[in-house]
Coordinates of C-alpha atoms and ligand atoms in Angstrom, one line a residue:
M1210 CA 156.6 -232.6 190.4
A1211 CA 159.2 -235.2 189.8
K1212 CA 162.4 -235.3 187.7
N1213 CA 162.2 -237.7 184.8
K1214 CA 164.7 -240.4 185.8
D1215 CA 164.9 -241.2 182.0
S1216 CA 165.7 -237.6 180.9
K1217 CA 169.2 -237.4 179.2
E1218 CA 171.8 -234.9 179.4
T1219 CA 171.8 -232.7 176.4
K1220 CA 174.4 -230.6 174.9
K1221 CA 175.6 -227.6 177.0
D1222 CA 174.2 -224.9 174.4
I1223 CA 170.7 -226.7 174.1
P1224 CA 168.7 -226.4 177.2
S1225 CA 166.9 -229.6 178.2
Q1226 CA 163.3 -229.6 179.5
S1227 CA 164.3 -232.3 182.0
I1228 CA 161.0 -232.0 184.1
K1229 CA 158.2 -234.2 183.5
W1230 CA 155.3 -233.8 185.7
D1231 CA 154.0 -236.8 187.6
L1232 CA 150.4 -236.2 187.0
S1233 CA 147.4 -237.7 189.0
P1234 CA 144.8 -239.4 186.8
A1235 CA 142.2 -237.1 185.4
P1236 CA 139.9 -239.4 183.5
E1237 CA 136.7 -238.1 181.7
S1238 CA 133.7 -239.5 183.2
K1239 CA 131.7 -242.1 181.2
G1240 CA 128.6 -242.0 183.4
H1241 CA 126.5 -239.9 181.0
I1242 CA 127.2 -242.2 178.0
K1243 CA 124.4 -244.5 177.0
L1244 CA 125.4 -247.1 174.5
Q1245 CA 123.1 -249.9 173.2
D1246 CA 124.4 -253.5 173.2
K1247 CA 123.3 -253.8 169.4
Y1248 CA 123.1 -251.0 166.7
D1249 CA 120.8 -251.4 163.8
L1250 CA 120.9 -249.6 160.4
F1251 CA 119.5 -246.2 160.0
I1252 CA 117.3 -246.4 156.9
N1253 CA 114.5 -244.1 155.9
G1254 CA 114.3 -242.4 159.4
K1255 CA 114.0 -245.8 161.1
W1256 CA 116.3 -248.4 162.9
V1257 CA 116.2 -251.5 160.7
K1258 CA 117.7 -255.0 161.4
P1259 CA 120.3 -256.0 158.7
S1260 CA 118.7 -258.5 156.3
S1261 CA 121.4 -261.1 156.8
G1262 CA 120.8 -260.9 160.5
K1263 CA 124.6 -260.5 161.0
Y1264 CA 126.4 -258.2 163.5
F1265 CA 130.0 -257.4 164.2
D1266 CA 131.8 -256.2 167.3
T1267 CA 133.2 -252.8 167.8
T1268 CA 135.9 -252.5 170.6
N1269 CA 137.7 -250.1 172.6
P1270 CA 141.3 -250.1 171.4
A1271 CA 142.7 -248.8 174.6
T1272 CA 141.3 -251.8 176.7
E1273 CA 140.5 -254.3 173.9
E1274 CA 137.0 -254.5 175.4
K1275 CA 133.9 -254.9 173.5
L1276 CA 131.5 -251.8 173.3
A1277 CA 128.7 -252.9 171.1
E1278 CA 127.6 -255.1 168.4
I1279 CA 127.1 -253.1 164.9
A1280 CA 124.8 -254.2 162.0
Y1281 CA 126.4 -255.8 159.1
A1282 CA 124.8 -254.3 155.9
N1283 CA 124.8 -256.4 152.7
D1284 CA 123.6 -255.5 149.0
A1285 CA 120.0 -255.7 149.9
D1286 CA 120.4 -253.2 152.7
V1287 CA 122.4 -250.9 150.6
D1288 CA 119.5 -251.0 147.9
K1289 CA 117.0 -250.4 150.6
A1290 CA 119.1 -247.4 151.9
V1291 CA 119.6 -245.9 148.2
K1292 CA 116.0 -246.4 147.3
A1293 CA 115.0 -244.5 150.7
A1294 CA 117.5 -241.6 149.6
R1295 CA 116.1 -241.5 146.1
E1296 CA 112.5 -241.0 147.3
A1297 CA 113.5 -238.6 149.9
Y1298 CA 115.4 -236.6 147.2
T1299 CA 112.6 -236.6 144.7
N1300 CA 109.7 -236.0 146.9
V1301 CA 111.0 -234.0 149.6
W1302 CA 114.7 -232.5 149.8
S1303 CA 115.2 -231.3 146.4
R1304 CA 111.7 -229.6 146.4
M1305 CA 112.6 -227.8 149.7
S1306 CA 113.9 -224.3 149.8
G1307 CA 117.5 -223.6 150.6
A1308 CA 116.3 -221.6 153.7
E1309 CA 114.3 -224.7 155.0
R1310 CA 117.2 -226.9 154.4
G1311 CA 119.4 -224.5 156.2
K1312 CA 117.1 -224.6 159.3
Y1313 CA 117.7 -228.3 159.6
L1314 CA 121.5 -228.2 159.4
F1315 CA 121.4 -225.2 162.0
R1316 CA 119.5 -227.3 164.2
I1317 CA 121.8 -230.4 163.9
A1318 CA 124.8 -228.2 164.4
R1319 CA 123.1 -226.8 167.7
L1320 CA 122.4 -230.3 168.8
I1321 CA 125.9 -231.5 168.3
Q1322 CA 127.2 -228.7 170.5
E1323 CA 124.7 -229.7 173.2
R1324 CA 125.7 -233.3 173.0
A1325 CA 129.5 -232.3 172.7
R1326 CA 130.6 -234.3 175.7
E1327 CA 128.8 -237.4 175.1
F1328 CA 130.1 -237.3 171.4
A1329 CA 133.8 -236.7 172.4
V1330 CA 133.7 -239.5 175.0
I1331 CA 132.2 -242.1 172.4
E1332 CA 134.6 -240.9 169.8
T1333 CA 137.5 -241.6 172.3
L1334 CA 136.1 -244.9 173.5
D1335 CA 135.6 -246.3 170.0
G1336 CA 138.5 -244.9 168.2
G1337 CA 141.2 -244.5 170.9
K1338 CA 142.1 -241.0 170.3
S1339 CA 142.8 -238.7 173.3
I1340 CA 139.7 -237.3 174.8
R1341 CA 141.6 -233.8 174.3
E1342 CA 141.5 -234.3 170.5
S1343 CA 138.1 -235.5 170.4
R1344 CA 136.7 -232.7 172.7
D1345 CA 138.7 -229.8 171.3
V1346 CA 139.0 -230.8 167.6
D1347 CA 136.7 -233.5 166.4
V1348 CA 133.4 -232.4 167.9
P1349 CA 133.5 -228.5 167.7
L1350 CA 134.8 -228.8 164.1
A1351 CA 131.9 -231.1 163.2
A1352 CA 129.5 -228.9 164.6
N1353 CA 131.2 -225.9 162.7
H1354 CA 130.9 -227.7 159.4
F1355 CA 127.1 -227.9 159.9
F1356 CA 126.8 -224.2 160.9
Y1357 CA 129.0 -223.3 158.0
Y1358 CA 127.1 -225.3 155.3
A1359 CA 123.8 -224.2 157.0
G1360 CA 124.7 -220.7 156.0
W1361 CA 125.4 -221.5 152.4
A1362 CA 122.0 -223.5 151.8
D1363 CA 120.0 -220.5 150.7
K1364 CA 122.8 -218.5 149.2
L1365 CA 124.1 -221.0 146.4
Q1366 CA 123.6 -218.3 143.6
Y1367 CA 125.9 -216.1 145.5
A1368 CA 128.4 -218.8 145.7
F1369 CA 128.3 -219.3 141.8
P1370 CA 127.2 -216.0 140.5
N1371 CA 125.6 -216.1 137.0
R1372 CA 125.5 -219.9 136.9
K1373 CA 122.6 -222.1 137.6
M1374 CA 123.5 -224.8 139.9
E1375 CA 121.5 -227.8 140.6
S1376 CA 121.8 -230.8 143.1
L1377 CA 123.2 -234.2 142.1
G1378 CA 120.7 -236.5 143.6
V1379 CA 121.9 -239.3 146.0
A1380 CA 125.4 -239.3 147.3
G1381 CA 127.1 -242.4 148.5
Q1382 CA 129.6 -241.4 151.1
I1383 CA 132.5 -243.7 152.6
I1384 CA 134.5 -242.6 155.4
P1385 CA 137.5 -243.8 157.4
W1386 CA 138.2 -244.4 161.1
N1387 CA 140.5 -241.6 162.0
F1388 CA 138.0 -238.8 162.3
P1389 CA 134.6 -240.7 162.2
L1390 CA 132.2 -237.8 163.4
L1391 CA 134.1 -235.1 161.6
M1392 CA 134.4 -236.8 158.3
A1393 CA 130.7 -237.6 158.5
A1394 CA 130.0 -233.7 159.0
W1395 CA 132.5 -232.8 156.0
K1396 CA 130.6 -235.0 153.7
I1397 CA 126.9 -234.8 154.9
A1398 CA 126.7 -230.9 155.7
P1399 CA 127.7 -229.7 152.0
A1400 CA 125.7 -232.6 150.5
L1401 CA 122.5 -231.6 152.2
A1402 CA 123.0 -227.8 151.9
C1403 CA 123.2 -228.3 148.1
G1404 CA 119.9 -230.3 148.2
N1405 CA 121.3 -234.0 147.7
T1406 CA 120.2 -236.8 150.1
V1407 CA 122.9 -239.3 151.4
V1408 CA 123.8 -242.8 152.1
L1409 CA 126.7 -242.8 154.5
K1410 CA 129.1 -245.7 155.5
P1411 CA 131.3 -245.2 158.6
A1412 CA 134.4 -247.4 158.9
E1413 CA 134.1 -250.7 160.6
T1414 CA 136.0 -250.0 163.7
T1415 CA 134.3 -246.6 164.5
S1416 CA 130.7 -246.6 163.7
L1417 CA 129.5 -245.5 166.9
T1418 CA 129.4 -241.6 166.5
C1419 CA 127.8 -241.9 163.0
L1420 CA 125.1 -243.9 164.7
K1421 CA 124.7 -241.3 167.6
L1422 CA 124.6 -238.7 164.7
A1423 CA 121.6 -240.5 163.3
E1424 CA 119.9 -240.1 166.6
I1425 CA 120.6 -236.4 166.0
F1426 CA 119.0 -236.4 162.8
E1427 CA 115.8 -237.9 164.3
E1428 CA 115.9 -235.3 167.0
A1429 CA 116.1 -232.6 164.5
G1430 CA 113.1 -234.0 162.7
L1431 CA 115.2 -234.4 159.5
P1432 CA 112.7 -235.9 157.0
P1433 CA 113.0 -239.7 156.6
G1434 CA 115.5 -241.0 154.0
V1435 CA 117.4 -237.7 153.7
V1436 CA 120.4 -239.2 155.5
N1437 CA 120.7 -243.1 155.9
I1438 CA 123.5 -244.6 157.8
I1439 CA 124.7 -248.2 156.7
T1440 CA 127.3 -249.9 158.6
G1441 CA 129.7 -252.7 157.7
H1442 CA 132.9 -253.7 156.2
G1443 CA 134.6 -253.1 152.8
D1444 CA 132.0 -255.2 150.9
T1445 CA 129.2 -252.8 152.1
G1446 CA 131.4 -249.8 150.8
A1447 CA 131.7 -251.7 147.5
A1448 CA 127.9 -252.4 147.1
L1449 CA 127.4 -248.8 147.7
V1450 CA 129.9 -247.6 145.1
N1451 CA 128.5 -250.2 142.5
H1452 CA 124.7 -249.3 143.3
P1453 CA 123.3 -248.1 139.8
D1454 CA 121.1 -245.4 141.3
I1455 CA 124.0 -243.3 143.0
N1456 CA 125.0 -239.9 141.5
K1457 CA 127.9 -239.3 143.5
I1458 CA 130.5 -241.1 145.4
A1459 CA 132.7 -239.2 148.1
F1460 CA 135.3 -241.4 149.4
T1461 CA 138.0 -240.7 152.2
G1462 CA 140.5 -243.6 152.9
S1463 CA 143.5 -245.4 151.7
T1464 CA 144.9 -244.8 148.2
N1465 CA 144.5 -248.5 147.3
I1466 CA 140.8 -248.6 148.0
G1467 CA 140.5 -245.1 146.3
K1468 CA 142.0 -246.7 143.2
I1469 CA 139.5 -249.6 143.2
I1470 CA 136.7 -247.2 143.6
Q1471 CA 137.8 -244.9 140.8
R1472 CA 138.0 -248.0 138.4
A1473 CA 134.5 -249.2 139.6
V1474 CA 133.1 -245.8 138.9
S1475 CA 134.8 -245.1 135.4
G1476 CA 132.5 -245.3 132.7
T1477 CA 129.4 -244.6 134.8
N1478 CA 127.9 -241.1 135.1
K1479 CA 128.8 -241.0 138.8
K1480 CA 130.7 -238.0 140.1
L1481 CA 133.7 -238.7 142.2
T1482 CA 135.7 -237.1 144.9
L1483 CA 138.5 -239.1 146.4
E1484 CA 140.5 -238.0 149.6
L1485 CA 143.4 -240.3 150.0
G1486 CA 146.6 -241.0 151.7
G1487 CA 149.6 -238.5 152.4
K1488 CA 153.2 -238.4 153.1
S1489 CA 153.4 -234.8 154.1
A1490 CA 156.6 -232.7 154.5
N1491 CA 157.2 -230.4 157.6
I1492 CA 160.1 -228.1 156.6
I1493 CA 162.0 -226.3 159.2
F1494 CA 164.3 -223.4 158.0
E1495 CA 167.4 -222.1 160.0
D1496 CA 165.6 -218.8 160.4
A1497 CA 162.5 -220.3 162.0
A1498 CA 161.4 -220.0 165.7
I1499 CA 162.8 -223.2 166.8
D1500 CA 160.7 -224.1 169.8
Q1501 CA 157.5 -223.3 168.1
A1502 CA 158.6 -225.5 165.2
V1503 CA 159.4 -228.4 167.6
E1504 CA 156.0 -228.0 169.0
G1505 CA 154.5 -227.9 165.5
I1506 CA 156.4 -231.0 164.5
V1507 CA 155.0 -232.8 167.6
N1508 CA 151.4 -231.5 167.0
G1509 CA 151.8 -232.7 163.2
I1510 CA 152.6 -236.3 163.7
F1511 CA 152.4 -237.2 167.5
F1512 CA 149.4 -235.7 169.1
N1513 CA 147.1 -237.6 166.8
Q1514 CA 148.7 -240.9 167.0
G1515 CA 149.8 -240.2 163.3
H1516 CA 146.3 -240.9 162.4
V1517 CA 145.7 -237.8 160.2
C1518 CA 146.0 -238.3 156.2
C1519 CA 147.7 -234.9 156.3
A1520 CA 150.1 -235.9 159.2
G1521 CA 153.4 -234.1 158.9
S1522 CA 155.2 -237.5 158.5
R1523 CA 158.4 -236.4 156.7
L1524 CA 160.6 -233.9 158.7
F1525 CA 162.9 -231.8 156.5
V1526 CA 165.4 -229.6 158.7
Q1527 CA 167.9 -227.3 157.4
E1528 CA 171.4 -228.5 158.2
G1529 CA 172.5 -225.5 160.3
V1530 CA 169.7 -226.2 162.9
A1531 CA 169.4 -230.0 162.6
D1532 CA 171.2 -231.1 165.6
E1533 CA 169.4 -228.4 167.6
V1534 CA 165.9 -229.4 166.2
I1535 CA 166.4 -233.1 166.6
Q1536 CA 167.8 -232.8 170.2
K1537 CA 164.9 -230.7 171.3
L1538 CA 162.4 -233.1 169.4
K1539 CA 163.8 -236.0 171.3
D1540 CA 163.6 -234.2 174.7
R1541 CA 160.0 -233.2 173.9
M1542 CA 159.0 -236.7 172.9
D1543 CA 160.5 -238.1 176.2
H1544 CA 158.0 -235.8 177.9
L1545 CA 154.8 -236.7 176.2
Y1546 CA 152.0 -238.6 178.0
V1547 CA 151.0 -241.9 176.1
G1548 CA 148.3 -243.8 177.6
D1549 CA 144.7 -243.8 178.7
P1550 CA 142.9 -241.8 175.9
M1551 CA 140.1 -240.9 178.5
D1552 CA 142.7 -239.2 180.7
K1553 CA 142.4 -235.3 180.1
N1554 CA 146.4 -235.1 180.4
T1555 CA 147.0 -237.6 177.7
D1556 CA 148.9 -236.5 174.6
I1557 CA 148.8 -239.6 172.5
G1558 CA 146.1 -242.2 172.9
A1559 CA 145.6 -245.7 171.5
I1560 CA 146.4 -246.8 168.0
N1561 CA 142.7 -247.6 166.5
S1562 CA 143.0 -251.2 165.7
K1563 CA 145.2 -254.4 166.1
E1564 CA 145.6 -254.3 162.4
Q1565 CA 147.0 -250.7 162.3
F1566 CA 149.2 -251.5 165.3
D1567 CA 150.6 -254.4 163.6
T1568 CA 151.2 -252.3 160.4
I1569 CA 153.1 -249.6 162.4
K1570 CA 155.2 -252.3 164.0
R1571 CA 156.1 -253.7 160.7
Y1572 CA 157.2 -250.4 159.3
V1573 CA 159.5 -249.6 162.1
K1574 CA 160.9 -253.0 161.7
I1575 CA 161.5 -252.4 157.9
G1576 CA 163.4 -249.2 159.2
K1577 CA 165.6 -251.2 161.3
N1578 CA 166.3 -253.8 158.7
E1579 CA 167.1 -251.0 156.1
G1580 CA 169.8 -249.7 158.4
N1581 CA 168.2 -246.5 159.7
E1582 CA 169.0 -245.2 163.1
I1583 CA 165.6 -245.4 165.2
Y1584 CA 164.9 -243.1 168.2
E1585 CA 161.9 -244.5 170.4
S1586 CA 160.7 -241.9 173.0
K1587 CA 161.4 -243.1 176.6
C1588 CA 157.9 -242.4 177.6
E1589 CA 156.1 -245.2 179.5
I1590 CA 153.1 -247.0 177.8
P1591 CA 150.4 -249.2 179.2
S1592 CA 151.0 -252.9 178.9
K1593 CA 147.4 -253.7 177.6
G1594 CA 145.8 -252.1 174.5
Y1595 CA 147.3 -250.9 171.3
F1596 CA 149.8 -248.2 172.2
C1597 CA 152.9 -246.9 170.2
R1598 CA 155.8 -244.8 171.5
P1599 CA 156.6 -241.8 169.4
T1600 CA 159.5 -242.7 167.0
L1601 CA 161.9 -241.0 164.9
I1602 CA 163.7 -242.6 161.8
L1603 CA 166.9 -240.7 161.5
D1604 CA 169.2 -240.3 158.5
V1605 CA 166.9 -241.7 156.1
A1606 CA 167.5 -241.9 152.5
Q1607 CA 164.9 -240.3 150.0
S1608 CA 164.4 -243.7 148.6
S1609 CA 163.8 -245.4 151.9
T1610 CA 160.6 -247.3 152.1
L1611 CA 159.5 -245.2 155.3
V1612 CA 160.1 -242.0 153.4
Q1613 CA 157.9 -243.2 150.5
E1614 CA 155.0 -245.1 151.9
E1615 CA 152.3 -243.9 154.5
I1616 CA 152.6 -245.4 157.9
F1617 CA 149.7 -243.8 159.6
G1618 CA 151.2 -243.9 163.0
P1619 CA 153.3 -241.8 165.2
V1620 CA 156.5 -242.4 163.3
L1621 CA 158.4 -239.5 161.8
T1622 CA 161.3 -239.6 159.1
V1623 CA 163.9 -237.0 159.4
Q1624 CA 166.1 -235.7 156.7
T1625 CA 168.3 -232.7 156.3
F1626 CA 168.7 -230.1 153.5
R1627 CA 170.8 -227.3 152.5
T1628 CA 169.1 -225.0 150.0
V1629 CA 165.5 -224.1 149.2
D1630 CA 165.6 -225.7 145.8
E1631 CA 166.8 -229.1 147.3
V1632 CA 164.0 -229.2 149.9
I1633 CA 161.3 -228.4 147.3
Q1634 CA 162.6 -231.3 145.3
K1635 CA 162.7 -233.7 148.0
A1636 CA 159.4 -232.7 149.6
N1637 CA 157.6 -233.1 146.1
N1638 CA 159.3 -236.5 145.5
T1639 CA 156.4 -238.5 146.5
Q1640 CA 153.5 -240.0 145.1
Y1641 CA 151.3 -238.1 147.4
G1642 CA 150.4 -234.3 147.7
L1643 CA 148.1 -233.6 150.5
A1644 CA 149.7 -231.2 153.0
A1645 CA 153.0 -229.5 153.9
G1646 CA 154.3 -227.3 156.7
V1647 CA 156.9 -224.5 156.3
W1648 CA 158.5 -222.8 159.4
T1649 CA 160.6 -219.8 158.7
D1650 CA 160.9 -216.1 159.6
K1651 CA 160.6 -214.9 156.2
G1652 CA 157.3 -214.4 154.4
S1653 CA 158.9 -214.4 150.9
K1654 CA 160.2 -217.7 151.6
I1655 CA 156.6 -219.0 152.5
F1656 CA 155.2 -217.6 149.4
N1657 CA 157.8 -219.2 147.5
L1658 CA 157.3 -222.5 148.8
T1659 CA 153.5 -222.3 148.7
T1660 CA 153.5 -221.8 144.9
K1661 CA 156.2 -224.6 144.4
L1662 CA 155.2 -227.5 146.9
R1663 CA 152.7 -229.8 145.2
A1664 CA 150.4 -230.2 148.1
G1665 CA 146.6 -229.1 148.4
V1666 CA 147.2 -227.5 151.8
V1667 CA 150.5 -225.7 152.8
W1668 CA 150.6 -224.4 156.5
A1669 CA 153.0 -221.6 157.6
N1670 CA 154.5 -221.6 161.0
T1671 CA 151.6 -223.8 162.1
Y1672 CA 150.4 -227.2 161.4
N1673 CA 147.0 -229.2 161.2
K1674 CA 144.8 -226.2 161.5
F1675 CA 141.4 -226.7 160.2
D1676 CA 138.5 -224.4 159.4
P1677 CA 135.1 -225.0 157.7
T1678 CA 135.8 -222.2 155.4
S1679 CA 139.1 -223.6 153.9
P1680 CA 139.2 -226.1 151.1
F1681 CA 141.0 -229.3 151.8
G1682 CA 142.2 -232.0 149.3
G1683 CA 145.3 -233.4 147.5
Y1684 CA 147.3 -233.5 144.3
K1685 CA 148.6 -236.8 142.7
E1686 CA 147.8 -239.9 144.5
S1687 CA 146.2 -238.1 147.6
G1688 CA 143.1 -237.7 145.4
F1689 CA 141.0 -235.1 143.8
G1690 CA 138.2 -232.7 144.6
R1691 CA 138.0 -230.3 147.4
E1692 CA 136.0 -230.6 150.9
G1693 CA 135.4 -227.4 152.9
G1694 CA 134.7 -223.9 152.0
V1695 CA 132.9 -222.8 148.8
H1696 CA 134.9 -225.5 146.9
G1697 CA 133.2 -228.1 148.8
L1698 CA 129.9 -227.0 147.6
E1699 CA 130.9 -227.5 143.9
S1700 CA 131.4 -231.1 144.5
Y1701 CA 127.8 -231.6 145.4
L1702 CA 126.4 -229.4 142.5
K1703 CA 126.0 -229.7 138.7
Ligands
ADP2143 P1 142.0 -246.9 156.0 O1 143.3 -247.7 155.5 O2 142.0 -245.6 156.4 O3 141.3 -247.8 157.1 P2 140.4 -247.9 153.9 O4 140.5 -247.5 152.5 O5 140.7 -249.3 154.1 O6 141.2 -246.9 154.8 O7 138.7 -247.7 154.4 C1 138.1 -246.7 154.5 C2 136.7 -246.9 154.1 O8 136.5 -247.6 153.0 C3 136.1 -247.8 155.3 O9 134.8 -247.3 155.6 C4 136.0 -249.1 154.6 O10 135.1 -250.0 155.2 C5 135.6 -248.7 153.2 N1 136.1 -249.7 152.2 C6 137.0 -250.8 152.2 N2 137.2 -251.4 151.1 C7 136.3 -250.8 150.2 C8 135.8 -251.1 148.9 N3 136.4 -252.0 148.1 N4 134.9 -250.3 148.4 C9 134.3 -249.3 149.1 N5 134.6 -249.1 150.3 C10 135.5 -249.8 151.1

């Protein structure tokens, strides 16, 4: 145990957590991981070379080392995948009973559990997030989504009583890099439970766990063509969106690309759900349990490198406790472990890509140029790889660029408020509406805010809690449609 030499003296009435443990390295082992040098496309139950012959590298953002080469799908490959999905839909999957479909989903869920450690390690190697997060959040939740929707597959008539529900057909699904396996599960599980077939495109920086998921589909004996995985960049996604034989597009990603997709789909018969950006408010009232709230703030924005669309990236603190909360927050930030994502003690791993790393740096610079007070955690960071110190932007105005725009990194803006009406107005004054957090001792205050905050999810005295039974989705430019829960079935049925 060592005293952190950087820890600073705090106000007398606010006790400082001045101890930071010097922890020995505790890296998760990689010995059991088998990665190929090259990954092809998974179409019609087979591994198929891309028609262009092109591949791109996927790298480990913590070390900048190449992990594997990934096939780059073009229009012809997308067409092949959609045809396979259509054939599987018409001849096999839509004809199968719900109970039979459910059995495949249960099998997939169990296989994810069996290979959980392997998936967690690959997710961390490819995406940079801490092994703690991929092991404790991403992989178990992905398995749970398959379990949950497996249970619905033969009970759709109970989910929607007195309505005759039918599957849509072929779903094109495009996912981002922040939760690659989990987003794939969110999208594939309800689609299959409802009787649809799928063509899924993972993000270009994090294709590996989706390709590993394809191995599970093979192992589970899923009929060929029911799920097809095509890898590539934005143009591959665009080819999928524009393919005429797609019945539904489900997209999670940036608001800009969401708008492009919405324009592309308008005027067609394609059904659309969009889960886009966020700038979620985390609101701390004077009567809140302050230590828990500080932990909730850290969990909401820092533990996941800020790589969550619903990250609590705007902090609102009631004036009476502002000094205390900010001091405790700074203190906690100084005690976070930023570094090797494979180390089990690491709180904050690597930023997913050089591009995202540069974006975060650019925003912090904008904050400085706009005259805001910046507080960077004193924690050490590795010299190699893409790592960011947790950062506070203090005394920001509501109009500040950093309050208005999504940064997608461990950067938290801090504003104060006096009254409930004021904080509701400030929290809602954004183009987004994905999530919010409320910290208070009073249940009545919570219920008042949950009805007035324009956000798809409002957490009370907690943050970033997920469960397959709860619907998730946004208001305004955070998108439309819900994923998860019974609501998530509706998006895949007519
Ligand atoms: P993020 O900022 O989270 O990376 P993006 O919206 O850029 O989000 O990317 C999310 C997903 O959308 C990725 O799989 C990406 O390849 C894909 N994508 C990017 N551009 C397009 C496009 N024009 N049409 C369809 N998909 C796209």
